[in-house]
Amino acid sequence: MHILHTAKFLKSAASLRDMPADHGREVAFAGRSNAGKSSALNALATHKGLARVSKTPGRTQLLNVFALDDERRLVDLPGYGYAKVPVGVRDQWRGMVDGYLRSREALKGLVLIMDSRHPLKDFDRQMLDYAAGIAKPCHVLLTKADKLSRNEAARTLSAVRKDLDSATSDAAAVSVQLFSSTAKTGLDEARAVISGWLDLPSVTGGPASPKA
Ligand code: GDP
């Protein structure tokens, strides 16, 4: 069993003031609505309850926090997917997510979930810009890869990788992989990245890297 399995719902925060104390290590998950974020969180943490929480009406605009232990958390950021989202909602979203990303010291990396059939939308570029602006690493999951043929998947991966490499001056800060919550592919690769950010033992069972 992977350690992410221990993720338990901690709280939903309506504002930064509601967030747990800013200590330890956090990994945040972002994605346009319907990209497959809840399914990805579920698949990674093998915990059906995670998606239920994130999908509960009224909680989709909140920061949903899951604790692995006292020092490590996963944070599900609210996403919006449609250009026609009301300006007020978008401003509120921007304020909270922007505030979280810019101020959170515990944040060690951002997992950005994109539908592999529709990658790099405005929302995604905005999140990549945020991550670059705060100098935090970003790992992109191109999910629903099961909906693509092997060739299409390979082409998409290489096109997105190329785009990201040309858009950022620091290639190490952004990585990308294929993923499918349904077919359960790409789980180990994603868990290895997240485990590294959280300073957890890797999926292969090795010890966590010693702290400097
Ligand atoms: P969220 O709004 O980003 O949390 O998206 P969900 O996780 O709720 O997924 C949106 C829709 O895409 C649902 O109908 C899921 O069943 C479907 N979905 C999510 N991940 C996958 C996947 O890896 N493969 C396939 N085929 N469908 C998926």
Coordinates of C-alpha atoms and ligand atoms in Angstrom, one line a residue:
M1 CA 0.0 0.0 0.0
H2 CA 1.3 3.4 -0.9
I3 CA 1.6 6.1 1.8
L4 CA -0.7 8.4 -0.2
H5 CA -3.4 5.9 0.7
T6 CA -3.4 7.4 4.2
A7 CA -4.8 10.7 2.9
K8 CA -7.8 11.7 5.1
F9 CA -10.1 14.7 4.6
L10 CA -9.0 17.4 7.0
K11 CA -11.1 20.4 6.1
S12 CA -12.5 22.7 3.4
A13 CA -11.1 26.2 3.6
A14 CA -13.2 29.1 2.3
S15 CA -10.3 31.5 2.7
L16 CA -6.6 31.4 3.4
R17 CA -7.3 32.2 7.0
D18 CA -9.1 28.9 7.3
M19 CA -6.1 26.9 6.1
P20 CA -4.2 24.7 8.5
A21 CA -1.0 26.3 9.9
D22 CA 1.6 26.9 7.2
H23 CA 4.1 24.3 8.3
G24 CA 5.3 20.9 6.9
R25 CA 4.9 20.1 3.2
E26 CA 2.0 20.4 0.8
V27 CA 1.3 19.4 -2.8
A28 CA -1.5 21.2 -4.5
F29 CA -3.7 19.8 -7.3
A30 CA -5.2 22.1 -10.0
G31 CA -7.2 21.6 -13.1
R32 CA -10.1 22.9 -15.2
S33 CA -13.4 21.5 -14.1
N34 CA -14.0 18.1 -15.7
A35 CA -10.3 17.6 -16.6
G36 CA -10.3 14.6 -14.3
K37 CA -8.8 16.0 -11.1
S38 CA -11.0 14.2 -8.6
S39 CA -10.5 10.9 -10.4
A40 CA -6.8 11.5 -10.4
L41 CA -6.7 12.3 -6.7
N42 CA -8.7 9.2 -6.1
A43 CA -6.5 7.0 -8.2
L44 CA -3.3 8.3 -6.6
A45 CA -4.5 8.1 -3.1
T46 CA -6.7 5.0 -3.8
H47 CA -9.3 6.5 -1.6
K48 CA -12.8 6.9 -3.0
G49 CA -13.8 9.5 -0.4
L50 CA -11.4 12.1 -1.7
A51 CA -13.5 12.7 -4.8
R52 CA -16.7 12.7 -2.9
V53 CA -15.5 15.5 -0.8
S54 CA -14.1 17.5 -3.7
K55 CA -17.4 17.0 -5.6
T56 CA -19.7 17.9 -2.7
P57 CA -21.9 20.8 -3.9
G58 CA -20.7 24.0 -2.2
R59 CA -17.1 22.6 -1.8
T60 CA -16.0 22.9 -5.3
Q61 CA -15.0 26.5 -4.8
L62 CA -13.1 25.8 -1.6
L63 CA -9.6 24.6 -0.9
N64 CA -10.1 21.0 0.2
V65 CA -7.3 19.8 2.4
F66 CA -6.3 16.1 2.9
A67 CA -3.8 15.1 5.5
L68 CA -1.3 12.3 5.1
D69 CA 0.2 12.9 8.6
D70 CA 0.8 15.9 10.8
E71 CA 3.4 17.3 8.5
R72 CA 2.1 16.4 5.0
R73 CA -1.0 17.5 3.1
L74 CA -2.6 17.3 -0.4
V75 CA -4.6 20.4 -1.3
D76 CA -7.3 20.3 -3.9
L77 CA -7.6 23.7 -5.5
P78 CA -10.9 24.8 -7.0
G79 CA -10.9 24.9 -10.8
Y80 CA -13.2 26.5 -13.2
G81 CA -13.5 25.4 -16.8
Y82 CA -15.5 27.7 -18.8
A83 CA -14.6 31.0 -20.3
K84 CA -18.1 32.3 -19.4
V85 CA -17.7 31.9 -15.7
P86 CA -19.1 35.0 -14.0
V87 CA -16.5 37.7 -13.4
G88 CA -17.2 37.8 -9.7
V89 CA -16.6 34.0 -9.4
R90 CA -13.4 34.3 -11.3
D91 CA -12.2 37.2 -9.3
Q92 CA -12.9 35.3 -6.1
W93 CA -11.2 32.2 -7.4
R94 CA -8.2 34.3 -8.5
G95 CA -7.9 36.0 -5.1
M96 CA -7.9 32.8 -3.2
V97 CA -5.8 30.6 -5.4
D98 CA -3.4 33.4 -6.2
G99 CA -3.1 34.1 -2.5
Y100 CA -2.5 30.5 -1.6
L101 CA 0.1 29.9 -4.3
R102 CA 2.0 33.1 -3.6
S103 CA 2.0 32.9 0.2
R104 CA 2.1 29.3 1.1
E105 CA 5.5 28.2 2.4
A106 CA 4.5 24.6 2.9
L107 CA 3.7 24.3 -0.9
K108 CA 6.4 22.2 -2.5
G109 CA 4.9 21.6 -5.9
L110 CA 1.8 21.8 -8.1
V111 CA 0.2 18.9 -9.9
L112 CA -1.7 20.3 -12.9
I113 CA -4.3 18.0 -14.4
M114 CA -5.2 18.4 -18.1
D115 CA -7.5 16.4 -20.3
S116 CA -5.0 14.9 -22.7
R117 CA -7.5 15.6 -25.5
H118 CA -7.6 19.3 -24.7
P119 CA -4.3 20.3 -23.1
L120 CA -2.9 23.8 -22.5
K121 CA -6.0 25.8 -22.3
D122 CA -5.9 29.4 -20.9
F123 CA -6.6 28.1 -17.4
D124 CA -3.6 25.7 -17.6
R125 CA -1.3 28.4 -18.9
Q126 CA -2.3 30.7 -16.1
M127 CA -1.5 27.9 -13.6
L128 CA 1.9 27.3 -15.2
D129 CA 2.6 31.0 -15.0
Y130 CA 1.7 31.1 -11.4
A131 CA 4.0 28.1 -10.7
A132 CA 6.8 29.8 -12.6
G133 CA 6.2 33.1 -10.9
I134 CA 6.6 31.6 -7.4
A135 CA 9.5 29.3 -8.6
K136 CA 7.7 26.1 -7.5
P137 CA 7.9 23.0 -9.6
C138 CA 4.9 21.9 -11.6
H139 CA 4.1 18.3 -12.8
V140 CA 1.5 17.9 -15.5
L141 CA -0.8 14.9 -15.7
L142 CA -2.2 14.4 -19.2
T143 CA -5.1 12.4 -18.0
K144 CA -7.8 10.3 -19.8
A145 CA -4.9 8.9 -21.9
D146 CA -7.0 5.8 -22.3
K147 CA -9.1 7.8 -24.7
L148 CA -6.2 8.2 -27.1
S149 CA -4.5 5.7 -29.3
R150 CA -1.0 4.8 -28.4
N151 CA 0.3 7.0 -31.2
E152 CA -2.0 10.0 -30.3
A153 CA -0.9 9.7 -26.7
A154 CA 2.8 9.7 -27.7
R155 CA 2.3 12.7 -30.0
T156 CA 0.4 14.6 -27.4
L157 CA 3.0 14.0 -24.7
S158 CA 5.8 15.2 -27.0
A159 CA 3.9 18.2 -28.2
V160 CA 3.0 19.3 -24.7
R161 CA 6.6 18.7 -23.5
K162 CA 8.0 20.7 -26.3
D163 CA 5.6 23.6 -25.6
L164 CA 6.4 23.6 -21.9
D165 CA 10.1 23.4 -22.5
S166 CA 10.0 26.4 -24.8
A167 CA 7.7 28.4 -22.5
T168 CA 9.9 28.0 -19.4
S169 CA 13.5 29.0 -18.9
D170 CA 13.9 26.3 -16.3
A171 CA 13.1 22.9 -17.8
A172 CA 13.7 21.2 -14.5
A173 CA 10.7 23.0 -13.0
V174 CA 8.1 21.5 -15.2
S175 CA 7.5 17.9 -16.1
V176 CA 4.8 16.1 -17.9
Q177 CA 3.5 12.5 -18.2
L178 CA 0.6 10.5 -19.5
F179 CA -2.0 9.4 -17.0
S180 CA -5.3 7.5 -16.8
S181 CA -7.4 7.1 -13.7
T182 CA -9.6 4.6 -15.5
A183 CA -6.8 2.4 -16.8
K184 CA -4.6 3.1 -13.8
T185 CA -1.6 4.1 -15.9
G186 CA 1.0 6.6 -14.9
L187 CA 0.3 6.1 -11.2
D188 CA 3.8 5.1 -10.1
E189 CA 5.4 8.0 -12.1
A190 CA 3.0 10.5 -10.5
R191 CA 3.4 9.1 -7.0
A192 CA 7.2 9.2 -7.3
V193 CA 7.1 13.0 -8.1
I194 CA 4.6 13.7 -5.3
S195 CA 6.5 11.6 -2.8
G196 CA 9.7 13.4 -3.6
W197 CA 8.0 16.8 -3.0
L198 CA 6.5 15.5 0.3
D199 CA 9.8 13.9 1.3
L200 CA 8.1 10.5 1.5
P201 CA 9.6 7.1 0.7
S202 CA 9.3 6.5 -3.0
V203 CA 6.9 3.9 -4.5
T204 CA 9.8 1.5 -4.8
G205 CA 10.0 1.4 -1.0
G206 CA 13.3 3.1 -0.6
P207 CA 13.9 5.4 2.4
A208 CA 13.1 9.1 2.1
S209 CA 16.0 11.2 1.1
P210 CA 17.9 12.4 4.2
K211 CA 17.2 16.0 5.2
A212 CA 20.0 18.4 4.6
Ligands
GDP1 P1 -12.9 17.0 -12.2 O1 -14.0 17.9 -12.4 O2 -11.6 17.6 -12.8 O3 -12.7 16.6 -10.8 O4 -13.2 15.7 -13.1 P2 -13.7 14.3 -12.7 O5 -12.6 13.5 -12.0 O6 -15.0 14.3 -12.0 O7 -13.8 13.6 -14.1 C1 -14.7 14.2 -15.1 C2 -15.2 13.1 -16.0 O8 -14.1 12.5 -16.7 C3 -15.9 12.0 -15.3 O9 -17.0 11.6 -16.1 C4 -14.9 10.9 -15.2 O10 -15.5 9.6 -15.1 C5 -14.1 11.1 -16.4 N1 -12.7 10.7 -16.3 C6 -11.8 11.2 -15.3 N2 -10.6 10.6 -15.5 C7 -10.7 9.7 -16.5 C8 -9.8 8.8 -17.2 O11 -8.6 8.7 -16.8 N3 -10.3 8.2 -18.2 C9 -11.5 8.3 -18.7 N4 -11.9 7.6 -19.8 N5 -12.4 9.1 -18.1 C10 -12.0 9.8 -17.0

